[in-house]
């Protein structure tokens, strides 16, 4: 049924944008919001209201669209979701939706954050509805999808990101679409009408940290991997001043150099595929670029230096912040070759 739509996603901005394409100018829109329906009675009441709206044609009105939104009690994995009574009601209503025949000028939209696609409700709706899943799955898949949306929106604003700036932007803001669009608009205003390229420095200067998004240590490790001392020092400043900075950063860098050394060694002995198993293709490609800039001896030396510095940071009562910076500059300087 072309007029029956199911939209599943936890990002309310993306859900809203998807609904806009169906609703259009909003003429004849009726909304049933289950956001605050936290018990069985309220959920069953919403279910009855949605059923009544679906069953009532537009009559003399030119168009009718019912949007039942924020249905957080749809069947979910692990048995989570609704009570037995609500579950039974949802299954019955899903069958009614699938078997019903809406007139051309009537649409019904059901949206919620999660839906178990192997449930009776999902299987029933799939037979008749357009089902859109906005979930991205694994963290790197969510980040990649977010980067794609930002890049598309940037083109509409006549903006482009220099190499590495887009990834830095998404890592700083997070994958929440509303926040990404807001920060992108702020970036457009900051650059002005004459400038159309977003640099990593612009991201560091202008972009706000997303709610619940910790500063990304990979901003440091990416700069280190690229042997860009200036970028590495700039990224370090994001973390300096925190009482736990020396222990945290030495741990991050010790792990980074250890993994790089292991992969460099695996690469030399034809075991690269096994060493990168489980990593995203994007991360593998990026890591290969880093490895070209370091010898195995340099990586092992850096690894042991930061291992020793971490032990000193953990056991020392004095400040070791300056030692982190000093040691990082020392290991990043290219070694002179005879």
One Martini backbone bead per residue (centre of mass of N, CA, C, O) as a GRO file, in nm:
protein
  338
    1UNK     BB    1   0.090   0.041   0.028
    2UNK     BB    2   0.158   0.368  -0.057
    3UNK     BB    3  -0.002   0.502   0.214
    4UNK     BB    4   0.197   0.325   0.392
    5UNK     BB    5   0.413   0.413   0.677
    6UNK     BB    6   0.741   0.311   0.807
    7UNK     BB    7   0.947   0.470   1.067
    8UNK     BB    8   1.285   0.394   1.173
    9UNK     BB    9   1.430   0.593   1.444
   10UNK     BB   10   1.633   0.788   1.681
   11UNK     BB   11   1.636   1.034   1.487
   12UNK     BB   12   1.414   1.289   1.483
   13UNK     BB   13   1.512   1.451   1.240
   14UNK     BB   14   1.506   1.226   1.025
   15UNK     BB   15   1.216   1.153   1.062
   16UNK     BB   16   1.099   1.434   0.999
   17UNK     BB   17   1.218   1.457   0.709
   18UNK     BB   18   1.069   1.207   0.600
   19UNK     BB   19   0.781   1.308   0.660
   20UNK     BB   20   0.782   1.568   0.490
   21UNK     BB   21   0.776   1.417   0.211
   22UNK     BB   22   0.477   1.325   0.269
   23UNK     BB   23   0.319   1.579   0.383
   24UNK     BB   24   0.436   1.854   0.308
   25UNK     BB   25   0.224   2.121   0.392
   26UNK     BB   26   0.017   1.974   0.616
   27UNK     BB   27  -0.239   1.893   0.500
   28UNK     BB   28  -0.443   1.707   0.707
   29UNK     BB   29  -0.293   1.682   0.980
   30UNK     BB   30  -0.258   1.409   1.218
   31UNK     BB   31  -0.147   1.383   1.564
   32UNK     BB   32   0.015   1.109   1.746
   33UNK     BB   33   0.173   1.120   2.069
   34UNK     BB   34   0.389   0.869   2.252
   35UNK     BB   35   0.618   0.980   2.434
   36UNK     BB   36   0.430   0.985   2.725
   37UNK     BB   37   0.357   0.671   2.696
   38UNK     BB   38   0.436   0.472   2.992
   39UNK     BB   39   0.167   0.302   2.987
   40UNK     BB   40  -0.083   0.093   2.912
   41UNK     BB   41  -0.323   0.289   2.899
   42UNK     BB   42  -0.191   0.501   2.708
   43UNK     BB   43  -0.119   0.304   2.477
   44UNK     BB   44  -0.410   0.206   2.421
   45UNK     BB   45  -0.523   0.487   2.359
   46UNK     BB   46  -0.341   0.541   2.111
   47UNK     BB   47  -0.432   0.296   1.951
   48UNK     BB   48  -0.730   0.382   1.925
   49UNK     BB   49  -0.674   0.655   1.785
   50UNK     BB   50  -0.527   0.540   1.537
   51UNK     BB   51  -0.759   0.359   1.443
   52UNK     BB   52  -0.971   0.583   1.404
   53UNK     BB   53  -0.811   0.747   1.193
   54UNK     BB   54  -0.773   0.522   0.984
   55UNK     BB   55  -1.102   0.464   0.965
   56UNK     BB   56  -1.116   0.775   0.872
   57UNK     BB   57  -1.201   0.937   0.620
   58UNK     BB   58  -1.191   1.256   0.455
   59UNK     BB   59  -1.421   1.296   0.271
   60UNK     BB   60  -1.432   1.640   0.194
   61UNK     BB   61  -1.145   1.637   0.216
   62UNK     BB   62  -0.853   1.656   0.026
   63UNK     BB   63  -0.681   1.557   0.293
   64UNK     BB   64  -0.513   1.281   0.483
   65UNK     BB   65  -0.282   1.268   0.775
   66UNK     BB   66  -0.141   1.016   0.979
   67UNK     BB   67   0.072   1.061   1.277
   68UNK     BB   68   0.236   0.807   1.451
   69UNK     BB   69   0.447   0.893   1.713
   70UNK     BB   70   0.675   0.770   1.930
   71UNK     BB   71   0.670   0.440   1.923
   72UNK     BB   72   0.838   0.282   2.189
   73UNK     BB   73   0.643  -0.005   2.207
   74UNK     BB   74   0.762  -0.169   2.013
   75UNK     BB   75   0.905  -0.435   1.914
   76UNK     BB   76   1.197  -0.584   2.069
   77UNK     BB   77   1.481  -0.678   2.163
   78UNK     BB   78   1.476  -0.895   2.438
   79UNK     BB   79   1.154  -0.837   2.495
   80UNK     BB   80   1.112  -0.554   2.457
   81UNK     BB   81   0.843  -0.310   2.542
   82UNK     BB   82   0.544  -0.435   2.580
   83UNK     BB   83   0.276  -0.551   2.685
   84UNK     BB   84   0.063  -0.799   2.617
   85UNK     BB   85  -0.177  -0.615   2.540
   86UNK     BB   86  -0.024  -0.426   2.346
   87UNK     BB   87   0.094  -0.639   2.161
   88UNK     BB   88  -0.181  -0.747   2.065
   89UNK     BB   89  -0.282  -0.473   1.955
   90UNK     BB   90  -0.055  -0.433   1.743
   91UNK     BB   91  -0.106  -0.690   1.578
   92UNK     BB   92  -0.398  -0.622   1.501
   93UNK     BB   93  -0.337  -0.345   1.366
   94UNK     BB   94  -0.137  -0.446   1.152
   95UNK     BB   95  -0.348  -0.616   1.000
   96UNK     BB   96  -0.532  -0.378   0.932
   97UNK     BB   97  -0.327  -0.214   0.771
   98UNK     BB   98  -0.257  -0.442   0.557
   99UNK     BB   99  -0.577  -0.485   0.466
  100UNK     BB  100  -0.622  -0.212   0.394
  101UNK     BB  101  -0.786   0.067   0.197
  102UNK     BB  102  -0.670   0.352   0.089
  103UNK     BB  103  -0.715   0.638  -0.026
  104UNK     BB  104  -0.534   0.860  -0.214
  105UNK     BB  105  -0.596   1.101   0.022
  106UNK     BB  106  -0.458   0.882   0.227
  107UNK     BB  107  -0.240   0.870   0.518
  108UNK     BB  108  -0.011   0.646   0.705
  109UNK     BB  109   0.205   0.704   0.995
  110UNK     BB  110   0.471   0.512   1.145
  111UNK     BB  111   0.677   0.592   1.438
  112UNK     BB  112   1.003   0.478   1.570
  113UNK     BB  113   1.303   0.383   1.715
  114UNK     BB  114   1.205   0.067   1.733
  115UNK     BB  115   1.217  -0.260   1.543
  116UNK     BB  116   1.154  -0.589   1.521
  117UNK     BB  117   1.188  -0.757   1.214
  118UNK     BB  118   1.083  -1.054   1.342
  119UNK     BB  119   0.818  -0.963   1.405
  120UNK     BB  120   0.484  -0.961   1.353
  121UNK     BB  121   0.452  -0.663   1.297
  122UNK     BB  122   0.673  -0.633   1.081
  123UNK     BB  123   0.584  -0.858   0.884
  124UNK     BB  124   0.305  -0.739   0.830
  125UNK     BB  125   0.387  -0.451   0.728
  126UNK     BB  126   0.573  -0.541   0.486
  127UNK     BB  127   0.330  -0.633   0.293
  128UNK     BB  128   0.217  -0.299   0.269
  129UNK     BB  129   0.460  -0.122   0.349
  130UNK     BB  130   0.673   0.145   0.383
  131UNK     BB  131   0.999   0.069   0.499
  132UNK     BB  132   1.204   0.278   0.714
  133UNK     BB  133   1.551   0.263   0.800
  134UNK     BB  134   1.772   0.479   1.012
  135UNK     BB  135   1.964   0.274   1.097
  136UNK     BB  136   2.338   0.214   1.121
  137UNK     BB  137   2.451   0.041   1.353
  138UNK     BB  138   2.753   0.071   1.357
  139UNK     BB  139   2.948   0.328   1.451
  140UNK     BB  140   3.093   0.369   1.169
  141UNK     BB  141   2.826   0.373   1.009
  142UNK     BB  142   2.705   0.621   1.145
  143UNK     BB  143   2.939   0.814   1.071
  144UNK     BB  144   2.922   0.774   0.763
  145UNK     BB  145   2.628   0.867   0.732
  146UNK     BB  146   2.672   1.148   0.854
  147UNK     BB  147   2.884   1.243   0.650
  148UNK     BB  148   2.698   1.225   0.403
  149UNK     BB  149   2.491   1.437   0.499
  150UNK     BB  150   2.689   1.672   0.531
  151UNK     BB  151   2.798   1.678   0.241
  152UNK     BB  152   2.526   1.734   0.107
  153UNK     BB  153   2.458   1.995   0.263
  154UNK     BB  154   2.716   2.150   0.183
  155UNK     BB  155   2.656   2.170  -0.119
  156UNK     BB  156   2.399   2.349  -0.078
  157UNK     BB  157   2.613   2.573   0.064
  158UNK     BB  158   2.885   2.584  -0.090
  159UNK     BB  159   3.055   2.340   0.043
  160UNK     BB  160   3.382   2.214   0.151
  161UNK     BB  161   3.605   1.959   0.254
  162UNK     BB  162   3.885   1.894   0.365
  163UNK     BB  163   4.103   1.676   0.441
  164UNK     BB  164   3.962   1.548   0.751
  165UNK     BB  165   3.731   1.755   0.834
  166UNK     BB  166   3.476   1.581   0.831
  167UNK     BB  167   3.559   1.378   1.050
  168UNK     BB  168   3.606   1.594   1.269
  169UNK     BB  169   3.318   1.705   1.273
  170UNK     BB  170   3.167   1.441   1.354
  171UNK     BB  171   3.336   1.376   1.610
  172UNK     BB  172   3.251   1.644   1.759
  173UNK     BB  173   2.928   1.633   1.729
  174UNK     BB  174   2.823   1.376   1.600
  175UNK     BB  175   2.515   1.196   1.477
  176UNK     BB  176   2.326   1.422   1.516
  177UNK     BB  177   2.147   1.583   1.280
  178UNK     BB  178   2.066   1.852   1.409
  179UNK     BB  179   2.350   1.933   1.505
  180UNK     BB  180   2.491   1.920   1.231
  181UNK     BB  181   2.318   2.140   1.088
  182UNK     BB  182   2.374   2.366   1.289
  183UNK     BB  183   2.690   2.365   1.260
  184UNK     BB  184   2.693   2.413   0.954
  185UNK     BB  185   2.555   2.689   0.961
  186UNK     BB  186   2.774   2.820   1.137
  187UNK     BB  187   3.004   2.777   0.934
  188UNK     BB  188   2.887   2.947   0.705
  189UNK     BB  189   2.890   3.215   0.865
  190UNK     BB  190   3.195   3.219   0.934
  191UNK     BB  191   3.313   3.215   0.634
  192UNK     BB  192   3.135   3.331   0.435
  193UNK     BB  193   3.078   3.413   0.094
  194UNK     BB  194   3.399   3.362  -0.006
  195UNK     BB  195   3.409   3.092   0.160
  196UNK     BB  196   3.417   2.715   0.075
  197UNK     BB  197   3.632   2.598   0.293
  198UNK     BB  198   3.678   2.336   0.523
  199UNK     BB  199   3.881   2.312   0.794
  200UNK     BB  200   4.026   2.181   1.070
  201UNK     BB  201   4.062   2.458   1.204
  202UNK     BB  202   3.765   2.543   1.186
  203UNK     BB  203   3.653   2.318   1.360
  204UNK     BB  204   3.819   2.388   1.619
  205UNK     BB  205   3.710   2.691   1.637
  206UNK     BB  206   3.372   2.653   1.597
  207UNK     BB  207   3.294   2.377   1.688
  208UNK     BB  208   3.081   2.206   1.886
  209UNK     BB  209   3.037   1.997   2.130
  210UNK     BB  210   2.863   1.735   2.170
  211UNK     BB  211   2.630   1.586   2.341
  212UNK     BB  212   2.811   1.325   2.488
  213UNK     BB  213   3.087   1.416   2.348
  214UNK     BB  214   3.394   1.336   2.344
  215UNK     BB  215   3.691   1.402   2.296
  216UNK     BB  216   3.887   1.308   2.024
  217UNK     BB  217   4.179   1.124   2.017
  218UNK     BB  218   4.209   1.093   1.699
  219UNK     BB  219   4.309   1.381   1.649
  220UNK     BB  220   4.589   1.304   1.750
  221UNK     BB  221   4.656   1.031   1.601
  222UNK     BB  222   4.629   1.143   1.314
  223UNK     BB  223   4.857   1.350   1.336
  224UNK     BB  224   5.074   1.147   1.413
  225UNK     BB  225   5.049   0.955   1.170
  226UNK     BB  226   5.117   1.214   0.971
  227UNK     BB  227   5.344   1.394   1.099
  228UNK     BB  228   5.183   1.652   1.237
  229UNK     BB  229   5.281   1.861   1.471
  230UNK     BB  230   5.085   2.100   1.475
  231UNK     BB  231   4.822   1.929   1.490
  232UNK     BB  232   4.894   1.774   1.748
  233UNK     BB  233   4.920   2.019   1.939
  234UNK     BB  234   4.633   2.126   1.894
  235UNK     BB  235   4.486   1.866   1.993
  236UNK     BB  236   4.606   1.860   2.282
  237UNK     BB  237   4.462   2.119   2.396
  238UNK     BB  238   4.183   1.982   2.448
  239UNK     BB  239   4.315   1.813   2.712
  240UNK     BB  240   4.437   2.022   2.860
  241UNK     BB  241   4.393   2.065   3.225
  242UNK     BB  242   4.341   1.792   3.291
  243UNK     BB  243   4.421   1.587   3.551
  244UNK     BB  244   4.423   1.316   3.346
  245UNK     BB  245   4.601   1.367   3.095
  246UNK     BB  246   4.869   1.199   3.112
  247UNK     BB  247   4.739   0.918   3.137
  248UNK     BB  248   4.549   0.925   2.895
  249UNK     BB  249   4.754   1.002   2.664
  250UNK     BB  250   4.962   0.778   2.709
  251UNK     BB  251   4.762   0.550   2.657
  252UNK     BB  252   4.682   0.627   2.370
  253UNK     BB  253   4.978   0.631   2.248
  254UNK     BB  254   5.068   0.350   2.324
  255UNK     BB  255   4.845   0.201   2.164
  256UNK     BB  256   4.898   0.325   1.887
  257UNK     BB  257   5.198   0.231   1.854
  258UNK     BB  258   5.148  -0.068   1.897
  259UNK     BB  259   4.951  -0.112   1.658
  260UNK     BB  260   5.139  -0.003   1.440
  261UNK     BB  261   5.370  -0.205   1.486
  262UNK     BB  262   5.203  -0.462   1.435
  263UNK     BB  263   5.115  -0.381   1.141
  264UNK     BB  264   5.394  -0.341   1.022
  265UNK     BB  265   5.485  -0.631   1.073
  266UNK     BB  266   5.253  -0.771   0.920
  267UNK     BB  267   5.310  -0.637   0.648
  268UNK     BB  268   5.605  -0.760   0.617
  269UNK     BB  269   5.466  -1.077   0.663
  270UNK     BB  270   5.170  -1.108   0.523
  271UNK     BB  271   4.942  -1.023   0.785
  272UNK     BB  272   4.731  -0.788   0.738
  273UNK     BB  273   4.444  -0.914   0.735
  274UNK     BB  274   4.454  -1.024   1.028
  275UNK     BB  275   4.526  -0.745   1.172
  276UNK     BB  276   4.243  -0.598   1.038
  277UNK     BB  277   4.031  -0.752   1.164
  278UNK     BB  278   3.726  -0.563   1.223
  279UNK     BB  279   3.784  -0.328   1.058
  280UNK     BB  280   3.725  -0.067   0.888
  281UNK     BB  281   3.798   0.026   0.572
  282UNK     BB  282   3.869   0.321   0.641
  283UNK     BB  283   4.078   0.255   0.867
  284UNK     BB  284   4.271   0.088   0.695
  285UNK     BB  285   4.343   0.307   0.488
  286UNK     BB  286   4.451   0.511   0.692
  287UNK     BB  287   4.674   0.329   0.818
  288UNK     BB  288   4.845   0.295   0.564
  289UNK     BB  289   4.928   0.594   0.544
  290UNK     BB  290   5.082   0.597   0.812
  291UNK     BB  291   5.294   0.364   0.767
  292UNK     BB  292   5.458   0.520   0.541
  293UNK     BB  293   5.583   0.733   0.776
  294UNK     BB  294   5.695   0.465   0.922
  295UNK     BB  295   5.902   0.282   1.098
  296UNK     BB  296   5.941   0.014   1.296
  297UNK     BB  297   6.151   0.139   1.485
  298UNK     BB  298   5.995   0.399   1.553
  299UNK     BB  299   5.741   0.262   1.673
  300UNK     BB  300   5.882   0.101   1.899
  301UNK     BB  301   6.010   0.341   2.039
  302UNK     BB  302   5.747   0.499   2.097
  303UNK     BB  303   5.607   0.283   2.258
  304UNK     BB  304   5.821   0.263   2.493
  305UNK     BB  305   5.818   0.559   2.576
  306UNK     BB  306   5.502   0.566   2.653
  307UNK     BB  307   5.513   0.342   2.857
  308UNK     BB  308   5.707   0.484   3.053
  309UNK     BB  309   5.542   0.750   3.085
  310UNK     BB  310   5.290   0.620   3.205
  311UNK     BB  311   5.420   0.510   3.460
  312UNK     BB  312   5.506   0.791   3.560
  313UNK     BB  313   5.217   0.920   3.566
  314UNK     BB  314   5.097   0.720   3.775
  315UNK     BB  315   5.336   0.754   4.009
  316UNK     BB  316   5.331   1.055   3.998
  317UNK     BB  317   5.279   1.369   4.181
  318UNK     BB  318   5.356   1.528   3.952
  319UNK     BB  319   5.387   1.702   3.665
  320UNK     BB  320   5.357   1.557   3.308
  321UNK     BB  321   5.259   1.730   3.067
  322UNK     BB  322   5.523   1.833   2.925
  323UNK     BB  323   5.628   1.543   2.857
  324UNK     BB  324   5.426   1.470   2.640
  325UNK     BB  325   5.501   1.687   2.438
  326UNK     BB  326   5.806   1.634   2.419
  327UNK     BB  327   5.788   1.333   2.332
  328UNK     BB  328   5.620   1.375   2.077
  329UNK     BB  329   5.816   1.554   1.922
  330UNK     BB  330   6.054   1.353   1.924
  331UNK     BB  331   5.909   1.108   1.766
  332UNK     BB  332   5.814   1.287   1.506
  333UNK     BB  333   6.086   1.330   1.420
  334UNK     BB  334   6.278   1.274   1.172
  335UNK     BB  335   6.512   1.056   1.103
  336UNK     BB  336   6.832   1.039   1.036
  337UNK     BB  337   7.002   0.929   0.749
  338UNK     BB  338   7.290   0.780   0.614
   0.00000   0.00000   0.00000
